[in-house]
CSV table of C-alpha atoms in Angstrom, one decimal:
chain,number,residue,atom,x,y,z
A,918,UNK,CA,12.8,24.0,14.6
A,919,UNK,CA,14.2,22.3,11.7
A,920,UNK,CA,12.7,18.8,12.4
A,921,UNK,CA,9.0,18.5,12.1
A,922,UNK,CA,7.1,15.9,13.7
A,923,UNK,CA,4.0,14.7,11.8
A,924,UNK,CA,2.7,12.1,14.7
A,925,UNK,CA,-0.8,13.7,14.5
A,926,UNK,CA,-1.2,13.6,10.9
A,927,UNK,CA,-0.5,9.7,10.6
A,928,UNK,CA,-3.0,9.7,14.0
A,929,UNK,CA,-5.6,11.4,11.8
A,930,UNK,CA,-4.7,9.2,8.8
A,931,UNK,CA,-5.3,5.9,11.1
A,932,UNK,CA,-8.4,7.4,12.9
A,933,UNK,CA,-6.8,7.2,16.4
A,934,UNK,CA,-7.0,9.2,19.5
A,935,UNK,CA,-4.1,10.3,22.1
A,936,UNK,CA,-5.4,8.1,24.5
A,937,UNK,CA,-5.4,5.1,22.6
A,938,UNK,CA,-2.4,5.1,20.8
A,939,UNK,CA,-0.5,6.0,24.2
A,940,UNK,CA,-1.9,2.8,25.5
A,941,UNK,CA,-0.6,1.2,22.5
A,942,UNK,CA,2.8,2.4,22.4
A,943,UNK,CA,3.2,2.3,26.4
A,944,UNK,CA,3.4,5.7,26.9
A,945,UNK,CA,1.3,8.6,29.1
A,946,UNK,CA,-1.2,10.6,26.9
A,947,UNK,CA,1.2,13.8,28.2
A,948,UNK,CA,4.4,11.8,27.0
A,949,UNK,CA,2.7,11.6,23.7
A,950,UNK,CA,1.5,15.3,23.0
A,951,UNK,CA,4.9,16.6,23.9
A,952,UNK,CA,6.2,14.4,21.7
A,953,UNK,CA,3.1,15.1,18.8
A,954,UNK,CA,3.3,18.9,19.1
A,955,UNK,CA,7.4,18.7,18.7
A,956,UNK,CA,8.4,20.0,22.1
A,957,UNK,CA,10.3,16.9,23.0
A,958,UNK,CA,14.1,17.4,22.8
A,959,UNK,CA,14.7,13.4,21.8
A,960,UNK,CA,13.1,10.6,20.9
A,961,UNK,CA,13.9,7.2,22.0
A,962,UNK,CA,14.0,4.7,19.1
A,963,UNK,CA,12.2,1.9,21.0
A,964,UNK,CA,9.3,4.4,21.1
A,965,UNK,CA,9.8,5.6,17.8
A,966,UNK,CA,9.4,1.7,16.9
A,967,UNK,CA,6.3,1.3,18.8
A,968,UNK,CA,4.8,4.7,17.0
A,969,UNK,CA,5.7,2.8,13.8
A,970,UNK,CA,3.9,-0.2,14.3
A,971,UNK,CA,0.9,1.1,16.1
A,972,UNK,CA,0.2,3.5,12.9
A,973,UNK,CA,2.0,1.1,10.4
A,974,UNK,CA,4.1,3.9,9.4
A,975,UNK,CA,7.8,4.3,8.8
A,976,UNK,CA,9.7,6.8,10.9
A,977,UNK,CA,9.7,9.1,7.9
A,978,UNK,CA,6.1,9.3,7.8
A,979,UNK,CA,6.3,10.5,11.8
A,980,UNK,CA,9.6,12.9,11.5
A,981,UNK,CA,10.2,15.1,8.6
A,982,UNK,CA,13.4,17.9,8.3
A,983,UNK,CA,12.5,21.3,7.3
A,984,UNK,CA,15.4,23.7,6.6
A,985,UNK,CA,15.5,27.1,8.5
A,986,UNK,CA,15.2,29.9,6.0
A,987,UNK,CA,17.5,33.0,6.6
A,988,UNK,CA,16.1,35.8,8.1
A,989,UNK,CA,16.3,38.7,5.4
C-alpha cells in the first residue's frame, strides 16, 4: 500500500500506549490498531484531528505516501 501510516512511531515518540491514547482520542483500542497497523480503508478527519492533538503531531507525521515500485 502506497500510504503508510506511522501512528505507532509518533506513539513511541510520546511514550504512550494503545489503551491510552484510544481513550484520548475517543476511540476502541481495536479501532486504533486497525487504524496503527494500516488496515483501515479511510480515516475520518475528526479522528485524524484528535490523533494530532493527543500526540502533538501534524497529520504528516501520522500518514506518509510511499510509491509502489514496479515489479521487474
Amino acid at each position: 500500500m502506497p500510504v503508510v501510516v506511522d501512528i505507532d512511531v509518533m506513539m513511541a515518540r510520546r511514550k504512550i500506549t494503545v489503551g491510552a491514547l484510544a481513550d484520548l482520542v475517543g476511540i476502541t483500542p481495536a479501532n486504533l490498531a486497525v487504524l496503527k497497523n494500516g488496515r483501515a480503508k479511510a480515516v475520518r478527519f475528526s479522528t485524524l484531528e484528535a490523533l494530532c492533538e493527543a500526540l502533538d503531531c501534524q497529520p504528516g507525521d501520522l500518514l506518509r505516501w510511499e510509491p509502489v515500485s514496479p515489479e521487474t
